[in-house]
Amino acid sequence: MAPRTSIDEFKELVNSSDRILALCGAGLSAASGLPTFRGAGGLWRNHESTSLATPEAFQRDPALVWLFYAWRRHMALKAKPNRGHYALAELAKKKDNFLCLTQNVDGLSPRAGHPQSKLRLLHGSILDHKCFNECGYVDRNNLSDPVCPALAPAAQDYPPDQTLPLLDPNVPVPPIRVEDLPHCPNCRTGLLRPGVVWFGEGLDELMLMEIENWIMRGRIDIMIVVGTAAAVYPAAGYTRKAQRKGAVVAVVNPDADSGAGLSHNDFFFQGDAAEILPQLFEGVIGTLDEPVG
């Protein structure tokens, strides 16, 4: 049998539920105008985006990797949290036993006022910087744009009908000296790098332990999966773990196939999270005000 699709039924379930776990992916930020990580065709200046997201790429060409991330930072800082981010933040304020896990590194959930104690950034934040030499230094929530003068070409805005020179593979990459990139003020020897989890790196072990402890603490009433296929470990495992703790699963995604595998007791809402989440939580958070600014 197909999963349930009644918003009213789900609103009643949210009202009566105590422990709620949410897992969010790129689809949550789509309404904010942010491209997915891999972008159109998966290329950035003829580079596979994923090929720039490794420690080896940074070691080989830190200027190129920093330009890529400085551009992504600029896009994230220009974007604004959408109604989906605000709805989740309000639910977190109303429900004591709510926890949100996000795979997004764009910083939009914290900017929507999501309580830090009820948010775990699985893949880090593009607004954080840390020492590549792993001396322990971390600069959190750095809103400078550009990060440093040498990366200014990544923070330029052009009219919609014009291509940013940095994004045009036919335009040479601006020459940047390594000494002009951000350096660690603590050890004074290492470069700073984006505070995200790169391919080949493990997620923060303390954070993972905190999540496991939260899951094991007791019955989970609802597992909400927003804008992600949850296909990458360990995110993929959280849905199954929540189900084993008794959770009803609710998937919010514009992709019809993302509801595959749900039971008749679960919920599937096909569409934009920015439109759907405020409706689903309305019984708890009330009518969501229009975000200001």
PDB file of N, CA and C in Angstrom, residues 168-215:
ATOM      1  N   ASP A 168      33.852  30.963 -16.144  1.00  0.00           N
ATOM      2  CA  ASP A 168      34.068  30.703 -17.568  1.00  0.00           C
ATOM      3  C   ASP A 168      35.387  29.969 -17.752  1.00  0.00           C
ATOM      4  N   PRO A 169      35.344  28.689 -18.151  1.00  0.00           N
ATOM      5  CA  PRO A 169      36.587  27.920 -18.278  1.00  0.00           C
ATOM      6  C   PRO A 169      37.517  28.452 -19.363  1.00  0.00           C
ATOM      7  N   ASN A 170      36.994  29.325 -20.232  1.00  0.00           N
ATOM      8  CA  ASN A 170      37.843  29.902 -21.281  1.00  0.00           C
ATOM      9  C   ASN A 170      38.630  31.111 -20.789  1.00  0.00           C
ATOM     10  N   VAL A 171      38.281  31.605 -19.605  1.00  0.00           N
ATOM     11  CA  VAL A 171      39.006  32.726 -19.007  1.00  0.00           C
ATOM     12  C   VAL A 171      40.004  32.160 -18.001  1.00  0.00           C
ATOM     13  N   PRO A 172      41.274  32.494 -18.122  1.00  0.00           N
ATOM     14  CA  PRO A 172      42.274  31.929 -17.198  1.00  0.00           C
ATOM     15  C   PRO A 172      41.936  32.227 -15.743  1.00  0.00           C
ATOM     16  N   VAL A 173      42.274  31.290 -14.878  1.00  0.00           N
ATOM     17  CA  VAL A 173      42.084  31.486 -13.443  1.00  0.00           C
ATOM     18  C   VAL A 173      42.987  32.627 -12.982  1.00  0.00           C
ATOM     19  N   PRO A 174      42.464  33.561 -12.184  1.00  0.00           N
ATOM     20  CA  PRO A 174      43.324  34.645 -11.709  1.00  0.00           C
ATOM     21  C   PRO A 174      44.500  34.090 -10.909  1.00  0.00           C
ATOM     22  N   PRO A 175      45.702  34.591 -11.169  1.00  0.00           N
ATOM     23  CA  PRO A 175      46.869  34.067 -10.441  1.00  0.00           C
ATOM     24  C   PRO A 175      46.812  34.460  -8.969  1.00  0.00           C
ATOM     25  N   ILE A 176      46.952  33.484  -8.103  1.00  0.00           N
ATOM     26  CA  ILE A 176      46.924  33.726  -6.653  1.00  0.00           C
ATOM     27  C   ILE A 176      48.133  33.031  -6.030  1.00  0.00           C
ATOM     28  N   ARG A 177      48.910  33.782  -5.276  1.00  0.00           N
ATOM     29  CA  ARG A 177      50.057  33.197  -4.591  1.00  0.00           C
ATOM     30  C   ARG A 177      49.593  32.516  -3.303  1.00  0.00           C
ATOM     31  N   VAL A 178      50.209  31.399  -2.985  1.00  0.00           N
ATOM     32  CA  VAL A 178      49.832  30.654  -1.777  1.00  0.00           C
ATOM     33  C   VAL A 178      49.971  31.538  -0.541  1.00  0.00           C
ATOM     34  N   GLU A 179      50.986  32.397  -0.535  1.00  0.00           N
ATOM     35  CA  GLU A 179      51.185  33.245   0.647  1.00  0.00           C
ATOM     36  C   GLU A 179      50.062  34.266   0.837  1.00  0.00           C
ATOM     37  N   ASP A 180      49.237  34.471  -0.204  1.00  0.00           N
ATOM     38  CA  ASP A 180      48.125  35.422  -0.092  1.00  0.00           C
ATOM     39  C   ASP A 180      46.816  34.747   0.320  1.00  0.00           C
ATOM     40  N   LEU A 181      46.833  33.431   0.479  1.00  0.00           N
ATOM     41  CA  LEU A 181      45.651  32.708   0.943  1.00  0.00           C
ATOM     42  C   LEU A 181      45.562  32.799   2.470  1.00  0.00           C
ATOM     43  N   PRO A 182      44.398  32.492   3.051  1.00  0.00           N
ATOM     44  CA  PRO A 182      44.268  32.559   4.516  1.00  0.00           C
ATOM     45  C   PRO A 182      45.189  31.570   5.212  1.00  0.00           C
ATOM     46  N   HIS A 183      45.914  32.058   6.201  1.00  0.00           N
ATOM     47  CA  HIS A 183      46.822  31.214   6.966  1.00  0.00           C
ATOM     48  C   HIS A 183      46.356  31.114   8.419  1.00  0.00           C
ATOM     49  N   CYS A 184      46.756  30.034   9.062  1.00  0.00           N
ATOM     50  CA  CYS A 184      46.354  29.790  10.447  1.00  0.00           C
ATOM     51  C   CYS A 184      47.063  30.765  11.389  1.00  0.00           C
ATOM     52  N   PRO A 185      46.298  31.533  12.173  1.00  0.00           N
ATOM     53  CA  PRO A 185      46.937  32.472  13.108  1.00  0.00           C
ATOM     54  C   PRO A 185      47.461  31.786  14.367  1.00  0.00           C
ATOM     55  N   ASN A 186      47.133  30.504  14.524  1.00  0.00           N
ATOM     56  CA  ASN A 186      47.543  29.793  15.728  1.00  0.00           C
ATOM     57  C   ASN A 186      48.930  29.177  15.563  1.00  0.00           C
ATOM     58  N   CYS A 187      49.059  28.254  14.594  1.00  0.00           N
ATOM     59  CA  CYS A 187      50.359  27.601  14.408  1.00  0.00           C
ATOM     60  C   CYS A 187      51.265  28.396  13.472  1.00  0.00           C
ATOM     61  N   ARG A 188      50.661  29.292  12.675  1.00  0.00           N
ATOM     62  CA  ARG A 188      51.394  30.188  11.766  1.00  0.00           C
ATOM     63  C   ARG A 188      52.161  29.457  10.661  1.00  0.00           C
ATOM     64  N   THR A 189      51.898  28.162  10.520  1.00  0.00           N
ATOM     65  CA  THR A 189      52.581  27.418   9.460  1.00  0.00           C
ATOM     66  C   THR A 189      51.591  26.854   8.444  1.00  0.00           C
ATOM     67  N   GLY A 190      50.389  26.534   8.890  1.00  0.00           N
ATOM     68  CA  GLY A 190      49.429  25.896   8.004  1.00  0.00           C
ATOM     69  C   GLY A 190      48.491  26.885   7.332  1.00  0.00           C
ATOM     70  N   LEU A 191      47.970  26.471   6.185  1.00  0.00           N
ATOM     71  CA  LEU A 191      46.905  27.226   5.529  1.00  0.00           C
ATOM     72  C   LEU A 191      45.587  26.948   6.243  1.00  0.00           C
ATOM     73  N   LEU A 192      44.691  27.915   6.214  1.00  0.00           N
ATOM     74  CA  LEU A 192      43.319  27.643   6.616  1.00  0.00           C
ATOM     75  C   LEU A 192      42.593  27.000   5.440  1.00  0.00           C
ATOM     76  N   ARG A 193      41.633  26.160   5.733  1.00  0.00           N
ATOM     77  CA  ARG A 193      40.843  25.454   4.729  1.00  0.00           C
ATOM     78  C   ARG A 193      39.371  25.588   5.102  1.00  0.00           C
ATOM     79  N   PRO A 194      38.467  25.350   4.162  1.00  0.00           N
ATOM     80  CA  PRO A 194      37.050  25.371   4.506  1.00  0.00           C
ATOM     81  C   PRO A 194      36.713  24.300   5.551  1.00  0.00           C
ATOM     82  N   GLY A 195      35.818  24.644   6.460  1.00  0.00           N
ATOM     83  CA  GLY A 195      35.473  23.747   7.556  1.00  0.00           C
ATOM     84  C   GLY A 195      34.391  22.748   7.200  1.00  0.00           C
ATOM     85  N   VAL A 196      34.535  22.119   6.049  1.00  0.00           N
ATOM     86  CA  VAL A 196      33.574  21.112   5.589  1.00  0.00           C
ATOM     87  C   VAL A 196      34.255  19.747   5.575  1.00  0.00           C
ATOM     88  N   VAL A 197      33.450  18.700   5.524  1.00  0.00           N
ATOM     89  CA  VAL A 197      33.986  17.341   5.437  1.00  0.00           C
ATOM     90  C   VAL A 197      34.217  17.017   3.966  1.00  0.00           C
ATOM     91  N   TRP A 198      35.449  16.744   3.617  1.00  0.00           N
ATOM     92  CA  TRP A 198      35.790  16.411   2.244  1.00  0.00           C
ATOM     93  C   TRP A 198      35.705  14.904   2.015  1.00  0.00           C
ATOM     94  N   PHE A 199      35.649  14.513   0.742  1.00  0.00           N
ATOM     95  CA  PHE A 199      35.659  13.097   0.396  1.00  0.00           C
ATOM     96  C   PHE A 199      36.951  12.471   0.926  1.00  0.00           C
ATOM     97  N   GLY A 200      36.799  11.324   1.532  1.00  0.00           N
ATOM     98  CA  GLY A 200      37.945  10.649   2.127  1.00  0.00           C
ATOM     99  C   GLY A 200      38.158  10.987   3.578  1.00  0.00           C
ATOM    100  N   GLU A 201      37.382  11.933   4.124  1.00  0.00           N
ATOM    101  CA  GLU A 201      37.494  12.316   5.527  1.00  0.00           C
ATOM    102  C   GLU A 201      36.307  11.750   6.315  1.00  0.00           C
ATOM    103  N   GLY A 202      36.535  11.487   7.589  1.00  0.00           N
ATOM    104  CA  GLY A 202      35.463  10.999   8.442  1.00  0.00           C
ATOM    105  C   GLY A 202      34.691  12.139   9.075  1.00  0.00           C
ATOM    106  N   LEU A 203      33.445  11.858   9.456  1.00  0.00           N
ATOM    107  CA  LEU A 203      32.654  12.839  10.163  1.00  0.00           C
ATOM    108  C   LEU A 203      33.138  12.947  11.610  1.00  0.00           C
ATOM    109  N   ASP A 204      32.790  14.041  12.249  1.00  0.00           N
ATOM    110  CA  ASP A 204      33.214  14.297  13.624  1.00  0.00           C
ATOM    111  C   ASP A 204      32.716  13.176  14.545  1.00  0.00           C
ATOM    112  N   GLU A 205      33.631  12.478  15.177  1.00  0.00           N
ATOM    113  CA  GLU A 205      33.267  11.300  15.969  1.00  0.00           C
ATOM    114  C   GLU A 205      32.459  11.655  17.209  1.00  0.00           C
ATOM    115  N   LEU A 206      32.788  12.781  17.840  1.00  0.00           N
ATOM    116  CA  LEU A 206      32.036  13.195  19.034  1.00  0.00           C
ATOM    117  C   LEU A 206      30.593  13.518  18.655  1.00  0.00           C
ATOM    118  N   MET A 207      30.408  14.203  17.530  1.00  0.00           N
ATOM    119  CA  MET A 207      29.062  14.519  17.060  1.00  0.00           C
ATOM    120  C   MET A 207      28.272  13.250  16.759  1.00  0.00           C
ATOM    121  N   LEU A 208      28.910  12.295  16.093  1.00  0.00           N
ATOM    122  CA  LEU A 208      28.231  11.033  15.777  1.00  0.00           C
ATOM    123  C   LEU A 208      27.825  10.293  17.045  1.00  0.00           C
ATOM    124  N   MET A 209      28.674  10.357  18.060  1.00  0.00           N
ATOM    125  CA  MET A 209      28.350   9.689  19.320  1.00  0.00           C
ATOM    126  C   MET A 209      27.160  10.358  19.996  1.00  0.00           C
ATOM    127  N   GLU A 210      27.114  11.692  19.928  1.00  0.00           N
ATOM    128  CA  GLU A 210      25.983  12.434  20.502  1.00  0.00           C
ATOM    129  C   GLU A 210      24.677  12.050  19.816  1.00  0.00           C
ATOM    130  N   ILE A 211      24.728  11.915  18.484  1.00  0.00           N
ATOM    131  CA  ILE A 211      23.529  11.533  17.729  1.00  0.00           C
ATOM    132  C   ILE A 211      23.090  10.129  18.103  1.00  0.00           C
ATOM    133  N   GLU A 212      24.048   9.206  18.191  1.00  0.00           N
ATOM    134  CA  GLU A 212      23.725   7.823  18.561  1.00  0.00           C
ATOM    135  C   GLU A 212      23.079   7.774  19.944  1.00  0.00           C
ATOM    136  N   ASN A 213      23.634   8.546  20.876  1.00  0.00           N
ATOM    137  CA  ASN A 213      23.091   8.570  22.236  1.00  0.00           C
ATOM    138  C   ASN A 213      21.664   9.108  22.237  1.00  0.00           C
ATOM    139  N   TRP A 214      21.408  10.126  21.405  1.00  0.00           N
ATOM    140  CA  TRP A 214      20.049  10.685  21.325  1.00  0.00           C
ATOM    141  C   TRP A 214      19.087   9.630  20.787  1.00  0.00           C
ATOM    142  N   ILE A 215      19.500   8.924  19.751  1.00  0.00           N
ATOM    143  CA  ILE A 215      18.636   7.899  19.147  1.00  0.00           C
ATOM    144  C   ILE A 215      18.335   6.788  20.142  1.00  0.00           C
TER     145      ILE A 215
END
